[in-house]
Structures are given as structure tokens and as C-alpha cells.
Amino acid sequence: MTAKPFTVLVIGGGIGGLALGQALVRAGVNVEIYERNQDTRSWESGYRLNVNQTGSRSLYHCLPRPLWEAFVATSVDSGAGLAFRTEHLEDLATIGRAVMTGGATGPASQHYAVSRPVLRTLLLAGMDGIVRYGRAFQRYERQADGKVTAFFADGSTATGDVLVGADGANSLVRQQYLPGAPRLETDAVAVAGRLPLNPVTLAWLPDPIATGMNCVLPPTGSFLFTSAFDGKRRMSGAIRRGHDLAAAGLDPDVLLDEVSDYVLWAFITHRRHYPANSSALDGAELKLLVDRMIRDWHPALRRVVADTDPATVGTLRFKRSTTGYGWTTTPVTLIGDAVHNMPPVMGLGANIALRDAAELSAALAAAHRGDIGLVPAIAQYETRMREYGFGAVREATRYTGLAISGNRLARHGMRGWLRLCQALPPAKRKTFGPVQWDIADRHQHQAGAPGVHM
Ligand SMILES: Cc1cc2nc3c(=O)[nH]c(=O)nc-3n(C[C@H](O)[C@H](O)[C@H](O)COP(=O)(O)OP(=O)(O)OC[C@H]3O[C@@H](n4cnc5c(N)ncnc54)[C@H](O)[C@@H]3O)c2cc1C
């Protein structure tokens, strides 16, 4: 098959869209990214992200080496792992690095925590001219010659051979392309905030809260997640050790400005425990509501909430995508939250968006080389994505249901299972080991690409 050059239009310069853009540039595919934000500073900063093994492997696949190395240097590793604890901070199970990674040792097989603005800065490096800002997508039209034209709010248009909706959970591309697949409400509501990590808080924070990730499971009805993020300390260390961020086109001072050290906490429970107007409550009112619900918990957990600056506290009603449907492949496709948005309880959404970027870019690179037609390449990606992407939505939704369930017996069983996992390493490995995936097998022969196995 002879390769015919083609152009990919990506709507949305978020995590998935930018990673896809990086990978397509590496593969020599023409790509244009259209982002509604006006410039690099316009995104909401948001919380840190946990990048799991799937996300690491995907980033390794998508990024040029200097950027990948900058990602590792500027991230916080998962040394302390993830612990499940009771509301009195008693251990239920601790999931260390070796379990989470299945014993894999290479940097592309590890878990990392990364500041969102830093990840965005990395993903934007070298993308001048490819990312077009201030271009809010409104709709698309498919042309008689097979091309697709995107229409933007400023009256401009862009025409390409493939249109990728990477425009997040409220995707307008999805709403036009798959109108029968709306986002659905769940019953879960989260209140989240950030407590700074500084000498004052480090003096009283228990070690597990100050250093790692914790899932606190009381006997019924709710769930508290905490995650320590010492991004600034870590990044300063990398810079002191002489890591050459400039080699990746990055300014260390700009990156340092974008991170701070804090403990992120998120308290999740059923919406019936909040007043109907909870989205209108301010940070101080939300903190009081949470405090009432954790009144008999360990004092340090209560203090984490009490000492948090109300300005950092907000609420989020969890939603999820419709799953379990298919469609006929065309040159219009979707990645990330645009197609499989899920409750953030397991920290999967960005990782799956990164996997989409790796999978779709590998398929499009194969079409670019002439190994496969363009639409069959997209079909290959979509078939796989529906399986792992919708699977992740179902898993995150199921776990959210368990987290907010008022069924004491079920929670008792869950806590018992965690204790058993702690006592029986094989059960722990089976329950918490990494998800297997095989993009490495499929794409390791890809010319010029490193593969994603390490
Ligand atoms: C509180 C919270 C914590 C989370 N923690 C984690 C975690 O630890 N790990 C994890 O894996 N996931 C986490 N997630 C989920 C993760 O944030 C998302 O799954 C991820 O951002 C999805 O990436 P995306 O590229 O699909 O969409 P986004 O990152 O949302 O990007 C969409 C982009 O499209 C742009 N856009 C939207 N509409 C238009 C338009 N009409 N025209 C042009 N551009 C448009 C937006 O401005 C944005 O830049 C969390 C989510 C939340 C809410």
C-alpha cells in the first residue's frame, strides 16, 4: 500500500489531545490541535495527577526522550505506595511499588504523581504552531471527498482527513457524533481540598498522610482519599542534581512556579448527605459539612480538613459516560474523557486518555507508513479503546458505588478482604497488580518508535 499524506485535526489541547499531538509529530504525521483556551496560562490549575503504569508506558511512547526524562525528573515517585486504612488510621492493606508495578523496574513501568500544570507544560513543549489557541470548536461537517471540516466560534474553519474529539467530558464532538451517548449522573459527591505541606503541618501530620496515598474506609457510607504531593521539593532536587530541563526546551523557574507541596484530600459520599444546593456552598461551609460526617474519626484526619484553606475547597458531583455501545468507524473519532469519562475515584481517567493517545497515534502512524488504510486504522483503535475505556468506566463506577454504599455488611466484607490481602501476598498481587496491556507487542516493530515496553 502506498502511503498518502494526511492531516489530523485534534479538538482540545488537554492531556489526551497534547499527548496524541506529541506522538503524531514524532511519527511524522501532520497534526493541528485546536484549543478553546486563549493561551498556555488559561487552564484551571487543578490537582496533581497519579500516573499509573498504563499512563507511564503511554507517555514513554508519545514523548521524545528529553521530554520523557523531564517528566520523570519533575514527578513524585510512588515510593510510599497506597494504603487502605480504617477511619482510626489502622492499617488494612498496604500496596507497595512492587505490587503496583508487578515487579517491573524500568522507569516507564513506574507510578508517578505529577502536577497538572507541569505535565501540561511538558506536553506543550515543541508544539508551537501546532496548538492553535482561542479556537472553540462548535461543529463539524463531513465533505463529499471524505475530508472533515471543523467550525469554530470565531468564524474560522479547518479541514483535515481525520477529526479527533479530545475535548473532554462535555465534548461537543461526541455530542454531534454520538448523540445517543449522553453523560450520566452518579450518586457520589466529593468535597476536596489541599493542605499545604510545610514545617507547621509536617510537625503534626502522621507519617502516612505526610508521605503517601491513603484510602480511608470507615464502616459505612463514605471514603476519604489523601495523597501527599511534594512536587516542589522533588523538582528542586532534580534541578540541584543537574537534570537538564533546558534540553527538553523547559525553563526550570517557570516549572517551579507551577508546583507547590500539599496533601490533597477528597471526601466522597452519597449525595443524600449534602443539601440540594451543595454546589453553591463555599469552602468553609463544605469543610463544616465534612467535619460533621467524620466527627468520630482519627483527630489527625479531622485536622487535615479543619486546617485546610477554604479557598482550596470545592465540590464535585461525579458523572460517567454511557458505555456498552458501538458505532461504524468514520474519519471522526474520540479519545479520553470525550468518550469514556468516569468518576475519578481510581485515578484512571488521564491514564486511559494517555493510553488512547498512544494507541491511536500508533494506529495512525501505521496508516502514515502505508501499512493499513486510515479508516481501518481508526477502527482498530476504537475496537480496543471500547474494551479498555468502557471497562475502566464500569470499574470506576462500581468502585464508586462501593465507596458510598450504606451497606455495612458489604463494607465489613471489603475491609475483611483487604486484611486478607495484607496477610496473603498472592491475593494482594492478584487484586492490586498492574493491568496487562499489549500495545508494546503490537507496535514494537513501528519504524522510528521505541515501543512502550521496558
Ligand atoms: C478531582 C479530579 C482528580 C483526578 N485525578 C486523576 C488522577 O489522579 N489520575 C487520572 O488518571 N485521572 C484523574 N482525573 C481524571 C482526569 O483529569 C481526566 O480523565 C483527564 O483530564 C482527561 O483528559 P482529556 O484530555 O480527555 O480531557 P481534558 O484534560 O479535560 O482536556 C480537554 C481539553 O479540551 C478543551 N476543550 C473543551 N471543549 C473545547 C471546545 N469546544 N473547543 C476546543 N477545545 C475544547 C479544554 O479546554 C481542554 O484543554 C481526575 C479528575 C478529577 C475531576
XYZ file of C-alpha atoms and ligand atoms in Angstrom, residues 11-18 34-37 43 47-52 116 135-138 152 166-172 192 225 264 316 318 335-338 340-342 344 346-353, ligand 1:
106
model
C -10.109 19.289 19.059
C -8.888 20.008 22.602
C -5.350 20.516 23.898
C -5.799 18.701 27.209
C -3.846 15.705 28.436
C -5.036 13.300 25.750
C -5.003 15.761 22.823
C -1.500 17.056 23.553
C -7.424 23.420 18.297
C -7.829 24.579 21.907
C -10.518 26.917 23.211
C -8.263 28.443 25.896
C -6.315 26.364 32.047
C -4.870 18.901 41.435
C -1.917 16.645 40.941
C -2.443 13.555 38.799
C -1.472 9.997 39.557
C 0.099 8.460 36.501
C -0.036 4.678 36.752
C -1.123 19.117 36.150
C -10.355 28.233 18.834
C -13.571 26.992 20.448
C -14.957 24.145 18.337
C -18.690 24.280 17.592
C -15.051 27.404 15.391
C -10.207 15.257 22.616
C -12.423 17.960 24.074
C -13.073 16.450 27.484
C -16.129 15.253 29.374
C -18.605 17.709 27.816
C -17.269 17.009 24.328
C -19.148 18.798 21.555
C -11.848 18.104 48.051
C -8.663 9.758 49.804
C -4.734 16.552 48.562
C -17.726 17.806 42.508
C -19.408 12.546 39.828
C -10.217 9.982 22.837
C -10.130 10.488 26.594
C -12.968 11.900 28.675
C -14.779 12.816 25.469
C -15.080 7.470 28.454
C -15.462 9.914 31.298
C -15.503 8.236 34.711
C -12.046 9.923 39.480
C -9.408 5.160 40.990
C -7.358 7.847 39.256
C -7.817 6.234 35.864
C -9.194 8.933 33.527
C -5.979 10.665 32.494
C -4.146 7.361 32.289
C -6.711 5.965 29.895
C -6.658 9.221 27.896
C -10.642 15.871 41.032
C -10.111 15.006 39.924
C -8.960 14.248 40.131
C -8.472 13.427 39.127
N -7.351 12.687 39.366
C -6.891 11.851 38.408
C -5.708 11.055 38.624
O -5.071 11.115 39.682
N -5.311 10.218 37.629
C -6.003 10.133 36.460
O -5.614 9.329 35.597
N -7.096 10.886 36.215
C -7.556 11.753 37.142
N -8.648 12.514 36.883
C -9.295 12.461 35.556
C -8.532 13.290 34.520
O -8.419 14.648 34.963
C -9.254 13.273 33.171
O -9.646 11.968 32.864
C -8.328 13.792 32.068
O -8.047 15.160 32.274
C -8.967 13.597 30.690
O -8.100 14.104 29.700
P -8.707 14.607 28.328
O -7.548 15.053 27.502
O -9.635 13.614 27.774
O -9.601 15.863 28.720
P -9.161 17.229 29.386
O -7.872 17.092 30.083
O -10.366 17.690 30.123
O -8.896 18.202 28.143
C -9.927 18.657 27.295
C -9.394 19.888 26.567
O -10.336 20.253 25.563
C -10.533 21.653 25.603
N -11.861 21.914 25.055
C -13.066 21.593 25.614
N -14.065 21.961 24.801
C -13.485 22.518 23.695
C -14.004 23.106 22.513
N -15.319 23.186 22.295
N -13.135 23.569 21.592
C -11.775 23.489 21.787
N -11.240 22.966 22.914
C -12.082 22.480 23.860
C -10.391 22.015 27.089
O -10.106 23.381 27.282
C -9.232 21.105 27.495
O -7.975 21.718 27.258
C -9.146 13.362 37.870
C -10.280 14.145 37.648
C -10.766 14.948 38.660
C -12.011 15.749 38.393
